[in-house]
Coordinates of C-alpha atoms in Angstrom, one line a residue:
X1 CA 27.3 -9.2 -69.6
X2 CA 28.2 -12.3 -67.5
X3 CA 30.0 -11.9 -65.0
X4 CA 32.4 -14.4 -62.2
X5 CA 31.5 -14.3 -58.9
X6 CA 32.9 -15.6 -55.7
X7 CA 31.1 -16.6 -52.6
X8 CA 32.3 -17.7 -49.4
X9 CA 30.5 -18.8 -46.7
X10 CA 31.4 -20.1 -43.1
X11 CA 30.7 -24.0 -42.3
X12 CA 32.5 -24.5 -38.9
X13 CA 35.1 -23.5 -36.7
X14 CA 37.2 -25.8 -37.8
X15 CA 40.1 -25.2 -40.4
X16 CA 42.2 -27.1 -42.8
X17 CA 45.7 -26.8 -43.7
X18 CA 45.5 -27.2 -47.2
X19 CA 42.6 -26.0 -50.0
X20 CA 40.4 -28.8 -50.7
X21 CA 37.7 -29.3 -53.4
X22 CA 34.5 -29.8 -53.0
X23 CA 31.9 -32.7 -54.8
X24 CA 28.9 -31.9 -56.5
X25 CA 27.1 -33.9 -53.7
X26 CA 29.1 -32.2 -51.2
X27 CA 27.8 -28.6 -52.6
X28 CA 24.2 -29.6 -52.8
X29 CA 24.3 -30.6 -49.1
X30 CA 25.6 -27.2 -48.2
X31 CA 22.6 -25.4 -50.1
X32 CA 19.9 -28.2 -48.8
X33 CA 20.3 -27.1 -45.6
X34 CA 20.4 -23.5 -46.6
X35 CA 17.1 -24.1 -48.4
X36 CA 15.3 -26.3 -45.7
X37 CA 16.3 -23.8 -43.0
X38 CA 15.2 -20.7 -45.1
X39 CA 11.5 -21.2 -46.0
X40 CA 10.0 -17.6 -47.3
X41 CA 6.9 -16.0 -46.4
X42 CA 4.1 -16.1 -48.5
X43 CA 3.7 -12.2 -48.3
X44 CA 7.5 -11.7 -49.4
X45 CA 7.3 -13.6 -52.2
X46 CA 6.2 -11.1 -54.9
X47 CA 7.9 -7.9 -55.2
X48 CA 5.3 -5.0 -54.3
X49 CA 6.8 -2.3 -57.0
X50 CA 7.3 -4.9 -60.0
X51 CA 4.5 -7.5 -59.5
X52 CA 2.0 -5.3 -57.3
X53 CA -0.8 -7.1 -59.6
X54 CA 0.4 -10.9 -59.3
X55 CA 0.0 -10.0 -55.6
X56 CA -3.6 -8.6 -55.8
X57 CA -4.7 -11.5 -57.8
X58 CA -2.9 -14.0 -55.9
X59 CA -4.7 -12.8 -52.6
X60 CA -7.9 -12.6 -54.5
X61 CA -7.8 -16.3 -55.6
X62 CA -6.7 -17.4 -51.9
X63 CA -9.6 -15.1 -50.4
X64 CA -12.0 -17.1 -52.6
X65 CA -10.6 -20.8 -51.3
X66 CA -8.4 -22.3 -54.3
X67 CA -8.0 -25.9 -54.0
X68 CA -4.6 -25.6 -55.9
X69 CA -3.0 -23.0 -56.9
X70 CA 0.1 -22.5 -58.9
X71 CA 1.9 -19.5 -60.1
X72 CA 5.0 -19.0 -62.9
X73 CA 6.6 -15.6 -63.3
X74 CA 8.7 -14.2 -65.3
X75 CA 11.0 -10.9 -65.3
X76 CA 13.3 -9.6 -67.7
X77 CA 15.2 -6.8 -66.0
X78 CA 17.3 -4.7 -68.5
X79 CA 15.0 -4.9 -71.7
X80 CA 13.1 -2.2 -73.0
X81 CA 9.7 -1.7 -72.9
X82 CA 7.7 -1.9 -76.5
X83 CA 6.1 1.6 -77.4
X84 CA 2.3 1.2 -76.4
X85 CA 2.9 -1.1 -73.6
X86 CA 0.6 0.9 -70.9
X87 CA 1.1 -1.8 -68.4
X88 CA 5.2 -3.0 -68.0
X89 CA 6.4 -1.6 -64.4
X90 CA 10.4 -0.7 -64.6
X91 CA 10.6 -3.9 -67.0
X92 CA 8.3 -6.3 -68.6
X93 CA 7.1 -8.9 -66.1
X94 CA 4.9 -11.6 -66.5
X95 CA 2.4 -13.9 -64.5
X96 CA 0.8 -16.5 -65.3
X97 CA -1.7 -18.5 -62.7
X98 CA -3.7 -21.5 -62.9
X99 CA -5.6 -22.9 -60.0
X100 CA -8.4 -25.2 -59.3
X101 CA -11.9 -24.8 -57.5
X102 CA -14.7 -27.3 -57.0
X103 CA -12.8 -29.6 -59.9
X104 CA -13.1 -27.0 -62.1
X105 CA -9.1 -25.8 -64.1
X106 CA -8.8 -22.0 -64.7
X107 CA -5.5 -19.3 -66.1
X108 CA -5.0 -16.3 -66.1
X109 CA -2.5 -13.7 -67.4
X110 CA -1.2 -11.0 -65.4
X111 CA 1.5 -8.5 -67.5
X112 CA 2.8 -5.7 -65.7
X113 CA -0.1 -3.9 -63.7
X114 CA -2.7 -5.2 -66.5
X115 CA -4.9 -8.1 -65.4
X116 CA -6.2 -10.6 -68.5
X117 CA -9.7 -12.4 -68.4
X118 CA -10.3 -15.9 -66.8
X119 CA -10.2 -18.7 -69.1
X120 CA -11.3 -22.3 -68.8
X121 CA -7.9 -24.6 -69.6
X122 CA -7.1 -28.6 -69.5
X123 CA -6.2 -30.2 -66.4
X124 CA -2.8 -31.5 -67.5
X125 CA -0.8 -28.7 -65.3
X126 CA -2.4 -28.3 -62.4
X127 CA -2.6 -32.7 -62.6
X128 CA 0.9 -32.6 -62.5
X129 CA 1.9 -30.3 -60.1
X130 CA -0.5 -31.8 -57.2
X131 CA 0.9 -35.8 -58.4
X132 CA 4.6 -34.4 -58.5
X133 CA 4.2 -32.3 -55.5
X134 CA 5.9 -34.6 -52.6
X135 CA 9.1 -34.8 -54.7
X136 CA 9.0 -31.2 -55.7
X137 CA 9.0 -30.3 -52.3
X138 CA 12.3 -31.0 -51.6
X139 CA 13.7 -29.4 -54.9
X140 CA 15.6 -26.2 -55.7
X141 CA 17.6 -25.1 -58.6
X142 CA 21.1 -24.7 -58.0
X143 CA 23.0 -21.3 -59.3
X144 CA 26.4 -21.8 -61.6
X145 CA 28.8 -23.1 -60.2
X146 CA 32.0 -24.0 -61.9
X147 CA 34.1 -25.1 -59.2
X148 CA 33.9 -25.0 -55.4
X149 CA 36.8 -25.7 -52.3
X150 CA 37.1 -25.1 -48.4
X151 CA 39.9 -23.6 -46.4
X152 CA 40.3 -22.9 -42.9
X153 CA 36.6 -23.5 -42.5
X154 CA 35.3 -21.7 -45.3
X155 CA 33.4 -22.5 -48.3
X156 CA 34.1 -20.8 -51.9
X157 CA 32.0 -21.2 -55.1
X158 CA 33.3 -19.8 -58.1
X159 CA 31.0 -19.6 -61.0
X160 CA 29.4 -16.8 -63.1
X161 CA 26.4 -14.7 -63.7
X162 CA 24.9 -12.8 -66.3
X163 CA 23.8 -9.1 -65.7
X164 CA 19.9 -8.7 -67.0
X165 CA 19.2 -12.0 -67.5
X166 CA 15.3 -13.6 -67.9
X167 CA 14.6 -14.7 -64.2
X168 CA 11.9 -17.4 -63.5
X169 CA 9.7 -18.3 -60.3
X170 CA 7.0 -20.6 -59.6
X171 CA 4.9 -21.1 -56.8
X172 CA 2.9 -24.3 -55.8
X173 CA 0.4 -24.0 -53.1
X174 CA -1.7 -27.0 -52.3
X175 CA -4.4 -26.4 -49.6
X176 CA -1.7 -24.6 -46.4
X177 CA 1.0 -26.4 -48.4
X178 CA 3.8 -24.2 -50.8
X179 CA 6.8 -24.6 -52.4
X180 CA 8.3 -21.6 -53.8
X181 CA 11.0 -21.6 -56.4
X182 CA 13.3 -19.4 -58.1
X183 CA 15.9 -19.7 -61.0
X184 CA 17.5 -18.3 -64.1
X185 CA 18.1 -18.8 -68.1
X186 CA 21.6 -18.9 -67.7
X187 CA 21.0 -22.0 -64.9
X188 CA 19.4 -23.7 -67.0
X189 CA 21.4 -23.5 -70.1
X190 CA 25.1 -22.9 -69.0
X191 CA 27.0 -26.7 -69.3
X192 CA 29.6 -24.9 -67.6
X193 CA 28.0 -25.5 -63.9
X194 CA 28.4 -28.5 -62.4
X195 CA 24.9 -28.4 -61.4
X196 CA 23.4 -28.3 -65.1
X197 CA 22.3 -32.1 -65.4
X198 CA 20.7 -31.4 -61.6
X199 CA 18.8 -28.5 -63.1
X200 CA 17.7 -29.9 -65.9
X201 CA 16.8 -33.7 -64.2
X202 CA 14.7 -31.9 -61.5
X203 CA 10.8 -32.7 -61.5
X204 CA 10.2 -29.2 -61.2
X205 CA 11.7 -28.5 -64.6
X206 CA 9.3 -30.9 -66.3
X207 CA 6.9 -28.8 -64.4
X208 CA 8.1 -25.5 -65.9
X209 CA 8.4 -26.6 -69.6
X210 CA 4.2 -28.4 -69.4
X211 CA 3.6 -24.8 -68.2
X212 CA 5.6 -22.8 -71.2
X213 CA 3.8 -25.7 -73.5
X214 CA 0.1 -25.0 -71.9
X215 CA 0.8 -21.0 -72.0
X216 CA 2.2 -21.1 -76.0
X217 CA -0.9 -22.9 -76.6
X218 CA -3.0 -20.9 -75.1
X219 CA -1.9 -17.9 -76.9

């Protein structure tokens, strides 16, 4: 079910007499400074009662010394859980995590509470998130937004947002270096937002659909 949503957020104590609307440019300088400002902590970043194995993993592979290490996710909140699946937690969720040690490329597949085997892989994806990383850096996805204006020193996005929806993260962490990402189907498919050719121009993106491509084949 989508749904509109409104947020308004303070910028100043200044005000306006009249509504005026806001660029695209304008918006995405309004949620750069939220994102550079609002960095999250490596032990926040996986939620405990849905991805309690992703976690244990994760900490396994940084006790062990990772060079690289970079982790997609997935979670579909709302869809039922296929009869027989032992290890879905509330609703399926997915990890998958591919690092690097001593030059050598490794996945792995994490569903639920279940933990798959280690496998051997190319290094196209972990190649291209350690060249790409400096611009990645300074990405983010940006939600739908339809329209946005300020009044009287406020800020108000009106866009939309579906109830259930796939949800998406990824997590890049070279050496004491991570980026940590997260974003939706619906922002990546909805030509509605004005921030739909941003989504789908970002480096990270590119990054995301070698990953999907790399994960189908290893299948």
């Amino acid at each position: 079910m989508r749904s509109i949503v409104f947020l308004t957020f303070f910028i100043g104590t200044f005000s306006l007499s009249a509504q005026e609307s806001l660029t695209k440019d304008e918006v995405l300088g309004f949620f750069r400074k939220h994102y550079e400002t609002s960095v999250p902590r490596l032990d926040s970043l996986f939620r405990l009662e849905l991805e309690n194995q992703t976690r244990r993993t994760f900490d396994d592979l940084l006790r062990n010394g990772v060079d690289t290490l970079l982790i997609f996710s997935e979670e579909f909140p709302g869809y039922t859980i296929k009869a027989g699946d032992s290890c879905s937690v509330n609703y399926p969720v997915w990890g998958y995590l591919f690092w690097r040690k001593s030059g050598n490329n490794f996945y792995q597949i994490v569903h639920g509470s279940c933990e798959g085997k280690k496998r051997a892989i190319r290094r196209d994806v972990l190649d291209q998130a350690v060249k790409k990383y400096p611009e990645i850096f300074h990405e983010f996805f940006m939600p739908v937004i339809e329209t946005a204006e300020k009044r009287a020193g406020k800020v108000r996005y009106h866009g939309s947002s579906i109830d259930h929806e796939p949800k998406f993260s990824i997590l890049i962490m070279i050496n004491k270096s991570y980026k940590y990402m997260r974003f939706t189907k619906d922002e990546l498919t909805n030509k509605a937002s004005m921030f739909f050719g941003h989504n789908n121009t970002l480096i990270s993106y590119d990054l995301y659909k070698l990953m999907v491509k790399e994960i189908e084949r290893m299948k």
